[in-house]
PDB file of C-alpha atoms in Angstrom:
ATOM      1  CA  UNK A 258      90.739  83.735  84.296  1.00 61.00           C
ATOM      2  CA  UNK A 259      92.922  84.728  87.258  1.00 74.00           C
ATOM      3  CA  UNK A 260      96.662  84.078  86.627  1.00 72.00           C
ATOM      4  CA  UNK A 261      97.234  83.456  90.335  1.00 77.00           C
ATOM      5  CA  UNK A 262      95.397  80.112  90.014  1.00 81.00           C
ATOM      6  CA  UNK A 263      98.307  78.857  87.928  1.00 79.00           C
ATOM      7  CA  UNK A 264     101.027  79.999  90.347  1.00 81.00           C
ATOM      8  CA  UNK A 265     102.649  77.255  92.427  1.00 78.00           C
ATOM      9  CA  UNK A 266     103.205  79.586  95.368  1.00 86.00           C
ATOM     10  CA  UNK A 267      99.644  80.907  95.439  1.00 90.00           C
ATOM     11  CA  UNK A 268      98.000  77.764  96.850  1.00 94.00           C
ATOM     12  CA  UNK A 269     100.737  76.523  99.195  1.00 93.00           C
ATOM     13  CA  UNK A 270      99.840  77.427 102.747  1.00 93.00           C
ATOM     14  CA  UNK A 271      96.280  78.378 101.774  1.00 92.00           C
ATOM     15  CA  UNK A 272      94.730  75.001 100.964  1.00 95.00           C
ATOM     16  CA  UNK A 273      97.762  72.897  99.963  1.00 96.00           C
ATOM     17  CA  UNK A 274     100.751  71.504 101.811  1.00 95.00           C
ATOM     18  CA  UNK A 275     103.982  70.456 100.105  1.00 94.00           C
ATOM     19  CA  UNK A 276     104.224  67.501 102.488  1.00 94.00           C
ATOM     20  CA  UNK A 277     103.576  64.079 100.982  1.00 96.00           C
ATOM     21  CA  UNK A 278     100.390  62.250 101.904  1.00 95.00           C
ATOM     22  CA  UNK A 279     100.555  59.811 104.805  1.00 87.00           C
ATOM     23  CA  UNK A 280      97.885  57.606 106.372  1.00 80.00           C
ATOM     24  CA  UNK A 281      97.878  59.384 109.720  1.00 81.00           C
ATOM     25  CA  UNK A 282      96.328  62.811 110.360  1.00 81.00           C
ATOM     26  CA  UNK A 283      98.465  65.787 109.348  1.00 82.00           C
ATOM     27  CA  UNK A 284      97.611  68.569 111.764  1.00 83.00           C
ATOM     28  CA  UNK A 285      95.114  69.727 114.372  1.00 85.00           C
ATOM     29  CA  UNK A 286      91.523  70.088 113.087  1.00 82.00           C
ATOM     30  CA  UNK A 287      91.397  73.411 114.938  1.00 82.00           C
ATOM     31  CA  UNK A 288      93.522  75.135 112.267  1.00 86.00           C
ATOM     32  CA  UNK A 289      92.962  75.853 108.577  1.00 90.00           C
ATOM     33  CA  UNK A 290      93.113  72.507 106.733  1.00 94.00           C
ATOM     34  CA  UNK A 291      95.839  71.876 104.144  1.00 96.00           C
ATOM     35  CA  UNK A 292      95.723  68.968 101.691  1.00 97.00           C
ATOM     36  CA  UNK A 293      98.958  67.047 101.231  1.00 96.00           C
ATOM     37  CA  UNK A 294     100.757  66.085  98.022  1.00 97.00           C
ATOM     38  CA  UNK A 295      99.930  62.781  96.265  1.00 97.00           C
ATOM     39  CA  UNK A 296     102.827  60.399  96.924  1.00 95.00           C
ATOM     40  CA  UNK A 297     103.187  59.100  93.346  1.00 95.00           C
ATOM     41  CA  UNK A 298     102.952  62.548  91.761  1.00 93.00           C
ATOM     42  CA  UNK A 299     105.918  61.874  89.448  1.00 90.00           C
ATOM     43  CA  UNK A 300     104.308  58.765  87.925  1.00 90.00           C
ATOM     44  CA  UNK A 301     102.561  58.859  84.546  1.00 90.00           C
ATOM     45  CA  UNK A 302      98.798  58.728  84.058  1.00 94.00           C
ATOM     46  CA  UNK A 303      98.071  55.522  82.127  1.00 93.00           C
ATOM     47  CA  UNK A 304      94.818  54.269  80.579  1.00 93.00           C
ATOM     48  CA  UNK A 305      93.337  57.759  80.959  1.00 94.00           C
ATOM     49  CA  UNK A 306      89.552  57.759  80.411  1.00 96.00           C
ATOM     50  CA  UNK A 307      86.909  60.456  80.484  1.00 94.00           C
ATOM     51  CA  UNK A 308      84.180  59.731  83.066  1.00 94.00           C
ATOM     52  CA  UNK A 309      82.106  62.904  83.119  1.00 92.00           C
ATOM     53  CA  UNK A 310      81.976  66.583  83.947  1.00 91.00           C
ATOM     54  CA  UNK A 311      79.946  69.123  85.882  1.00 90.00           C
ATOM     55  CA  UNK A 312      79.872  72.793  86.757  1.00 91.00           C
ATOM     56  CA  UNK A 313      83.194  72.656  88.599  1.00 94.00           C
ATOM     57  CA  UNK A 314      85.358  70.468  86.434  1.00 95.00           C
ATOM     58  CA  UNK A 315      86.047  67.151  84.755  1.00 95.00           C
ATOM     59  CA  UNK A 316      86.461  63.655  86.219  1.00 96.00           C
ATOM     60  CA  UNK A 317      88.661  61.021  84.618  1.00 96.00           C
ATOM     61  CA  UNK A 318      90.025  57.642  85.578  1.00 97.00           C
ATOM     62  CA  UNK A 319      93.683  56.733  85.320  1.00 97.00           C
ATOM     63  CA  UNK A 320      96.121  54.048  86.356  1.00 97.00           C
ATOM     64  CA  UNK A 321      99.011  55.482  88.364  1.00 96.00           C
ATOM     65  CA  UNK A 322     101.733  53.066  89.396  1.00 94.00           C
ATOM     66  CA  UNK A 323      99.335  50.193  88.506  1.00 94.00           C
ATOM     67  CA  UNK A 324      96.526  51.495  90.761  1.00 96.00           C
ATOM     68  CA  UNK A 325      93.290  52.885  89.311  1.00 97.00           C
ATOM     69  CA  UNK A 326      92.116  56.267  90.610  1.00 98.00           C
ATOM     70  CA  UNK A 327      89.601  58.987  89.863  1.00 98.00           C
ATOM     71  CA  UNK A 328      91.219  62.266  88.786  1.00 98.00           C
ATOM     72  CA  UNK A 329      89.331  65.541  89.110  1.00 98.00           C
ATOM     73  CA  UNK A 330      90.531  68.628  87.241  1.00 97.00           C
ATOM     74  CA  UNK A 331      88.965  72.033  87.771  1.00 97.00           C
ATOM     75  CA  UNK A 332      87.758  74.804  85.500  1.00 95.00           C
ATOM     76  CA  UNK A 333      89.241  78.280  86.069  1.00 95.00           C
ATOM     77  CA  UNK A 334      87.477  80.258  88.775  1.00 94.00           C
ATOM     78  CA  UNK A 335      85.811  83.556  87.885  1.00 93.00           C
ATOM     79  CA  UNK A 336      86.386  86.374  90.353  1.00 93.00           C
ATOM     80  CA  UNK A 337      83.090  87.894  91.530  1.00 91.00           C
ATOM     81  CA  UNK A 338      83.244  91.689  91.084  1.00 91.00           C
ATOM     82  CA  UNK A 339      80.438  92.400  93.565  1.00 91.00           C
ATOM     83  CA  UNK A 340      81.758  90.188  96.358  1.00 90.00           C
ATOM     84  CA  UNK A 341      82.663  91.690  99.721  1.00 91.00           C
ATOM     85  CA  UNK A 342      85.789  89.520  99.728  1.00 92.00           C
ATOM     86  CA  UNK A 343      89.012  90.351  97.927  1.00 93.00           C
ATOM     87  CA  UNK A 344      90.214  88.015  95.123  1.00 92.00           C
ATOM     88  CA  UNK A 345      92.529  86.029  97.395  1.00 92.00           C
ATOM     89  CA  UNK A 346      89.732  85.429  99.913  1.00 92.00           C
ATOM     90  CA  UNK A 347      87.361  84.455  97.102  1.00 93.00           C
ATOM     91  CA  UNK A 348      89.801  81.801  95.917  1.00 94.00           C
ATOM     92  CA  UNK A 349      90.099  80.403  99.430  1.00 93.00           C
ATOM     93  CA  UNK A 350      86.374  80.265 100.231  1.00 92.00           C
ATOM     94  CA  UNK A 351      84.583  80.096  96.853  1.00 93.00           C
ATOM     95  CA  UNK A 352      86.965  78.406  94.403  1.00 96.00           C
ATOM     96  CA  UNK A 353      85.869  74.730  94.083  1.00 97.00           C
ATOM     97  CA  UNK A 354      89.492  73.577  94.004  1.00 97.00           C
ATOM     98  CA  UNK A 355      90.246  75.210  97.344  1.00 96.00           C
ATOM     99  CA  UNK A 356      86.903  74.134  98.831  1.00 96.00           C
ATOM    100  CA  UNK A 357      87.501  70.512  97.929  1.00 98.00           C
ATOM    101  CA  UNK A 358      91.105  70.524  99.138  1.00 98.00           C
ATOM    102  CA  UNK A 359      90.116  72.019 102.491  1.00 96.00           C
ATOM    103  CA  UNK A 360      87.228  69.562 102.897  1.00 97.00           C
ATOM    104  CA  UNK A 361      89.289  66.437 102.252  1.00 98.00           C
ATOM    105  CA  UNK A 362      92.110  67.769 104.413  1.00 97.00           C
ATOM    106  CA  UNK A 363      89.715  68.311 107.319  1.00 96.00           C
ATOM    107  CA  UNK A 364      88.382  64.751 107.013  1.00 96.00           C
ATOM    108  CA  UNK A 365      91.956  63.463 107.036  1.00 96.00           C
ATOM    109  CA  UNK A 366      92.899  65.563 110.059  1.00 94.00           C
ATOM    110  CA  UNK A 367      89.896  64.051 111.868  1.00 94.00           C
ATOM    111  CA  UNK A 368      90.982  60.545 110.766  1.00 94.00           C
ATOM    112  CA  UNK A 369      87.790  60.190 108.704  1.00 95.00           C
ATOM    113  CA  UNK A 370      89.253  59.877 105.202  1.00 95.00           C
ATOM    114  CA  UNK A 371      87.092  57.467 103.188  1.00 96.00           C
ATOM    115  CA  UNK A 372      84.111  57.464 105.563  1.00 96.00           C
ATOM    116  CA  UNK A 373      81.754  60.375 104.861  1.00 95.00           C
ATOM    117  CA  UNK A 374      83.284  60.897 101.404  1.00 97.00           C
ATOM    118  CA  UNK A 375      85.470  58.846  99.084  1.00 97.00           C
ATOM    119  CA  UNK A 376      89.116  58.609 100.029  1.00 97.00           C
ATOM    120  CA  UNK A 377      91.398  61.343  98.705  1.00 98.00           C
ATOM    121  CA  UNK A 378      95.046  60.592  98.014  1.00 98.00           C
ATOM    122  CA  UNK A 379      96.182  64.190  97.645  1.00 98.00           C
ATOM    123  CA  UNK A 380      96.807  66.852  95.028  1.00 98.00           C
ATOM    124  CA  UNK A 381      99.006  66.882  91.934  1.00 97.00           C
ATOM    125  CA  UNK A 382     100.348  69.626  89.685  1.00 95.00           C
ATOM    126  CA  UNK A 383      99.736  68.463  86.121  1.00 95.00           C
ATOM    127  CA  UNK A 384     102.670  68.300  83.733  1.00 92.00           C
ATOM    128  CA  UNK A 385     102.369  69.789  80.250  1.00 91.00           C
ATOM    129  CA  UNK A 386     102.008  66.300  78.747  1.00 90.00           C
ATOM    130  CA  UNK A 387      99.249  65.411  81.230  1.00 92.00           C
ATOM    131  CA  UNK A 388      97.452  68.658  80.412  1.00 91.00           C
ATOM    132  CA  UNK A 389      97.635  67.837  76.696  1.00 90.00           C
ATOM    133  CA  UNK A 390      96.384  64.275  77.237  1.00 91.00           C
ATOM    134  CA  UNK A 391      93.399  65.522  79.244  1.00 93.00           C
ATOM    135  CA  UNK A 392      92.597  68.245  76.711  1.00 90.00           C
ATOM    136  CA  UNK A 393      92.533  65.634  73.960  1.00 89.00           C
ATOM    137  CA  UNK A 394      89.823  63.750  75.865  1.00 90.00           C
ATOM    138  CA  UNK A 395      87.841  66.811  76.934  1.00 85.00           C
ATOM    139  CA  UNK A 396      87.267  68.753  73.720  1.00 77.00           C
ATOM    140  CA  UNK A 397      89.961  71.346  74.409  1.00 70.00           C
ATOM    141  CA  UNK A 398      88.250  72.673  77.545  1.00 80.00           C
ATOM    142  CA  UNK A 399      90.229  75.017  79.780  1.00 89.00           C
ATOM    143  CA  UNK A 400      91.183  73.899  83.274  1.00 93.00           C
ATOM    144  CA  UNK A 401      93.757  74.839  85.872  1.00 94.00           C
ATOM    145  CA  UNK A 402      96.872  72.624  86.133  1.00 94.00           C
ATOM    146  CA  UNK A 403      95.902  71.207  89.516  1.00 95.00           C
ATOM    147  CA  UNK A 404      94.059  67.962  90.156  1.00 97.00           C
ATOM    148  CA  UNK A 405      92.884  65.777  93.016  1.00 98.00           C
ATOM    149  CA  UNK A 406      93.517  62.037  93.113  1.00 98.00           C
ATOM    150  CA  UNK A 407      90.607  60.167  94.660  1.00 98.00           C
ATOM    151  CA  UNK A 408      89.179  56.720  95.237  1.00 97.00           C
ATOM    152  CA  UNK A 409      87.382  55.485  92.124  1.00 97.00           C
ATOM    153  CA  UNK A 410      83.832  54.404  92.926  1.00 93.00           C
ATOM    154  CA  UNK A 411      81.995  52.534  90.188  1.00 82.00           C
ATOM    155  CA  UNK A 412      78.595  52.075  91.818  1.00 78.00           C
ATOM    156  CA  UNK A 413      75.838  54.548  92.622  1.00 80.00           C
ATOM    157  CA  UNK A 414      74.433  54.874  96.118  1.00 80.00           C
ATOM    158  CA  UNK A 415      71.942  52.106  96.926  1.00 82.00           C
ATOM    159  CA  UNK A 416      68.811  52.443  99.091  1.00 85.00           C
ATOM    160  CA  UNK A 417      70.152  49.941 101.604  1.00 87.00           C
ATOM    161  CA  UNK A 418      72.972  52.413 102.317  1.00 90.00           C
ATOM    162  CA  UNK A 419      70.661  55.277 103.274  1.00 89.00           C
ATOM    163  CA  UNK A 420      70.743  54.652 107.033  1.00 91.00           C
ATOM    164  CA  UNK A 421      74.543  54.736 106.998  1.00 92.00           C
ATOM    165  CA  UNK A 422      74.547  57.855 104.813  1.00 92.00           C
ATOM    166  CA  UNK A 423      72.364  59.659 107.355  1.00 92.00           C
ATOM    167  CA  UNK A 424      74.545  58.456 110.233  1.00 94.00           C
ATOM    168  CA  UNK A 425      77.652  59.696 108.407  1.00 94.00           C
ATOM    169  CA  UNK A 426      76.374  63.265 108.580  1.00 93.00           C
ATOM    170  CA  UNK A 427      77.519  63.067 112.207  1.00 94.00           C
ATOM    171  CA  UNK A 428      81.064  62.790 110.829  1.00 95.00           C
ATOM    172  CA  UNK A 429      80.637  65.917 108.726  1.00 93.00           C
ATOM    173  CA  UNK A 430      79.215  67.793 111.705  1.00 91.00           C
ATOM    174  CA  UNK A 431      82.124  66.753 113.919  1.00 92.00           C
ATOM    175  CA  UNK A 432      84.474  67.966 111.184  1.00 92.00           C
ATOM    176  CA  UNK A 433      82.659  71.321 110.813  1.00 89.00           C
ATOM    177  CA  UNK A 434      82.186  70.399 107.165  1.00 90.00           C
ATOM    178  CA  UNK A 435      78.934  71.284 105.405  1.00 88.00           C
ATOM    179  CA  UNK A 436      78.021  70.163 101.880  1.00 87.00           C
ATOM    180  CA  UNK A 437      75.214  72.188 100.263  1.00 83.00           C
ATOM    181  CA  UNK A 438      74.831  70.095  97.081  1.00 80.00           C
ATOM    182  CA  UNK A 439      73.012  67.092  98.561  1.00 84.00           C
ATOM    183  CA  UNK A 440      71.691  65.020  95.661  1.00 85.00           C
ATOM    184  CA  UNK A 441      71.727  61.354  94.614  1.00 86.00           C
ATOM    185  CA  UNK A 442      74.175  61.983  91.771  1.00 85.00           C
ATOM    186  CA  UNK A 443      76.773  63.183  94.272  1.00 88.00           C
ATOM    187  CA  UNK A 444      76.788  59.888  96.155  1.00 91.00           C
ATOM    188  CA  UNK A 445      78.589  56.704  95.159  1.00 91.00           C
ATOM    189  CA  UNK A 446      78.731  53.501  97.213  1.00 90.00           C
ATOM    190  CA  UNK A 447      77.125  55.425 100.068  1.00 91.00           C
ATOM    191  CA  UNK A 448      79.820  58.134 100.139  1.00 94.00           C
ATOM    192  CA  UNK A 449      80.030  61.702  98.919  1.00 93.00           C
ATOM    193  CA  UNK A 450      81.952  61.913  95.644  1.00 94.00           C
ATOM    194  CA  UNK A 451      82.453  65.647  95.201  1.00 94.00           C
ATOM    195  CA  UNK A 452      83.312  68.225  97.866  1.00 96.00           C
ATOM    196  CA  UNK A 453      83.845  71.224  95.592  1.00 96.00           C
ATOM    197  CA  UNK A 454      80.941  73.131  97.158  1.00 93.00           C
ATOM    198  CA  UNK A 455      81.957  72.329 100.736  1.00 92.00           C
ATOM    199  CA  UNK A 456      82.083  74.925 103.472  1.00 90.00           C
ATOM    200  CA  UNK A 457      84.643  74.198 106.179  1.00 90.00           C
ATOM    201  CA  UNK A 458      85.146  76.079 109.426  1.00 84.00           C
ATOM    202  CA  UNK A 459      86.977  78.337 109.891  1.00 82.00           C
ATOM    203  CA  UNK A 460      84.982  80.040 107.120  1.00 83.00           C
ATOM    204  CA  UNK A 461      84.631  83.732 106.384  1.00 82.00           C
ATOM    205  CA  UNK A 462      81.875  85.017 108.728  1.00 78.00           C
ATOM    206  CA  UNK A 463      80.619  87.539 106.176  1.00 78.00           C
ATOM    207  CA  UNK A 464      79.235  84.724 104.037  1.00 75.00           C
ATOM    208  CA  UNK A 465      78.709  81.866 106.455  1.00 71.00           C
ATOM    209  CA  UNK A 466      78.207  82.706 110.134  1.00 63.00           C
ATOM    210  CA  UNK A 467      79.108  79.781 112.384  1.00 62.00           C
ATOM    211  CA  UNK A 468      75.600  79.381 113.771  1.00 59.00           C
ATOM    212  CA  UNK A 469      74.319  78.451 110.284  1.00 67.00           C
ATOM    213  CA  UNK A 470      76.173  75.142 110.421  1.00 69.00           C
ATOM    214  CA  UNK A 471      73.961  73.577 113.090  1.00 72.00           C
ATOM    215  CA  UNK A 472      70.745  74.057 111.128  1.00 79.00           C
ATOM    216  CA  UNK A 473      72.460  73.007 107.894  1.00 83.00           C
ATOM    217  CA  UNK A 474      73.306  69.541 109.209  1.00 87.00           C
ATOM    218  CA  UNK A 475      69.713  69.072 110.374  1.00 87.00           C
ATOM    219  CA  UNK A 476      68.490  70.077 106.916  1.00 87.00           C
ATOM    220  CA  UNK A 477      70.925  67.608 105.339  1.00 87.00           C
ATOM    221  CA  UNK A 478      69.570  64.720 107.424  1.00 90.00           C
ATOM    222  CA  UNK A 479      65.955  65.667 106.747  1.00 88.00           C
ATOM    223  CA  UNK A 480      66.563  65.872 103.028  1.00 88.00           C
ATOM    224  CA  UNK A 481      68.060  62.390 102.904  1.00 89.00           C
ATOM    225  CA  UNK A 482      65.134  60.996 104.892  1.00 88.00           C
ATOM    226  CA  UNK A 483      62.725  62.327 102.247  1.00 84.00           C
ATOM    227  CA  UNK A 484      64.446  60.600  99.350  1.00 85.00           C
ATOM    228  CA  UNK A 485      62.243  58.038  97.622  1.00 77.00           C
ATOM    229  CA  UNK A 486      63.239  54.943  95.684  1.00 75.00           C
ATOM    230  CA  UNK A 487      62.391  54.051  92.098  1.00 72.00           C
ATOM    231  CA  UNK A 488      63.812  50.864  90.563  1.00 58.00           C
ATOM    232  CA  UNK A 489      66.488  50.642  93.287  1.00 62.00           C
ATOM    233  CA  UNK A 490      67.587  54.241  92.679  1.00 71.00           C
ATOM    234  CA  UNK A 491      67.205  57.310  94.840  1.00 75.00           C
ATOM    235  CA  UNK A 492      64.855  60.068  93.725  1.00 73.00           C
ATOM    236  CA  UNK A 493      65.197  63.540  95.236  1.00 74.00           C
ATOM    237  CA  UNK A 494      62.245  65.759  94.366  1.00 63.00           C
ATOM    238  CA  UNK A 495      64.357  68.840  95.106  1.00 60.00           C
ATOM    239  CA  UNK A 496      67.141  67.918  92.690  1.00 57.00           C
ATOM    240  CA  UNK A 497      67.409  70.116  89.603  1.00 47.00           C
TER     241      UNK A 497
END
């Protein structure tokens, strides 16, 4: 566990902005994307419910100021000793929290929030009481005190949405945003749910040269086209 993940100053200016979320784009998509602060960050989480978890973190639902949202909290990131990047660079480019913040921020800067992926309402720093409430639901698992507030989608992707899902890859390509974990479970209501594995340009050239993006978007489209349907559900033969 890296203590810097818990430091307020560590993330600001790297993947987070202290500015409150607004509907309009924040900054030019030509610069490093920064996710803005959730507007109702001082409000309590009510009716908190556990929805599920994965390799990157835990997803819950909560009512905040009478609106229901999805809340994603993240497990601590493990520094890779053999990486060619220093710890700070690893957090920026490999840490799922940073990856997801940068991805949603880029979509917002391109005025595409809620199109390719679910809508994101910004980041929050969890209070000690919120941390305790989440731990009580999640079997005392460790997580960093940062969370993303997102649109809550209750339905899985449906086959009749596939054409639109393929078309929406154009949005990701225009945003220089590549998602490697393409699988049915990561789609809801025809939108991407989780961007924690996203790669967003500018990205460190040591690990992701810019020319790789073009082929990656083609691969993404081709993979979706090969999905089959069983009982109105998508089946991806490549999914683990």
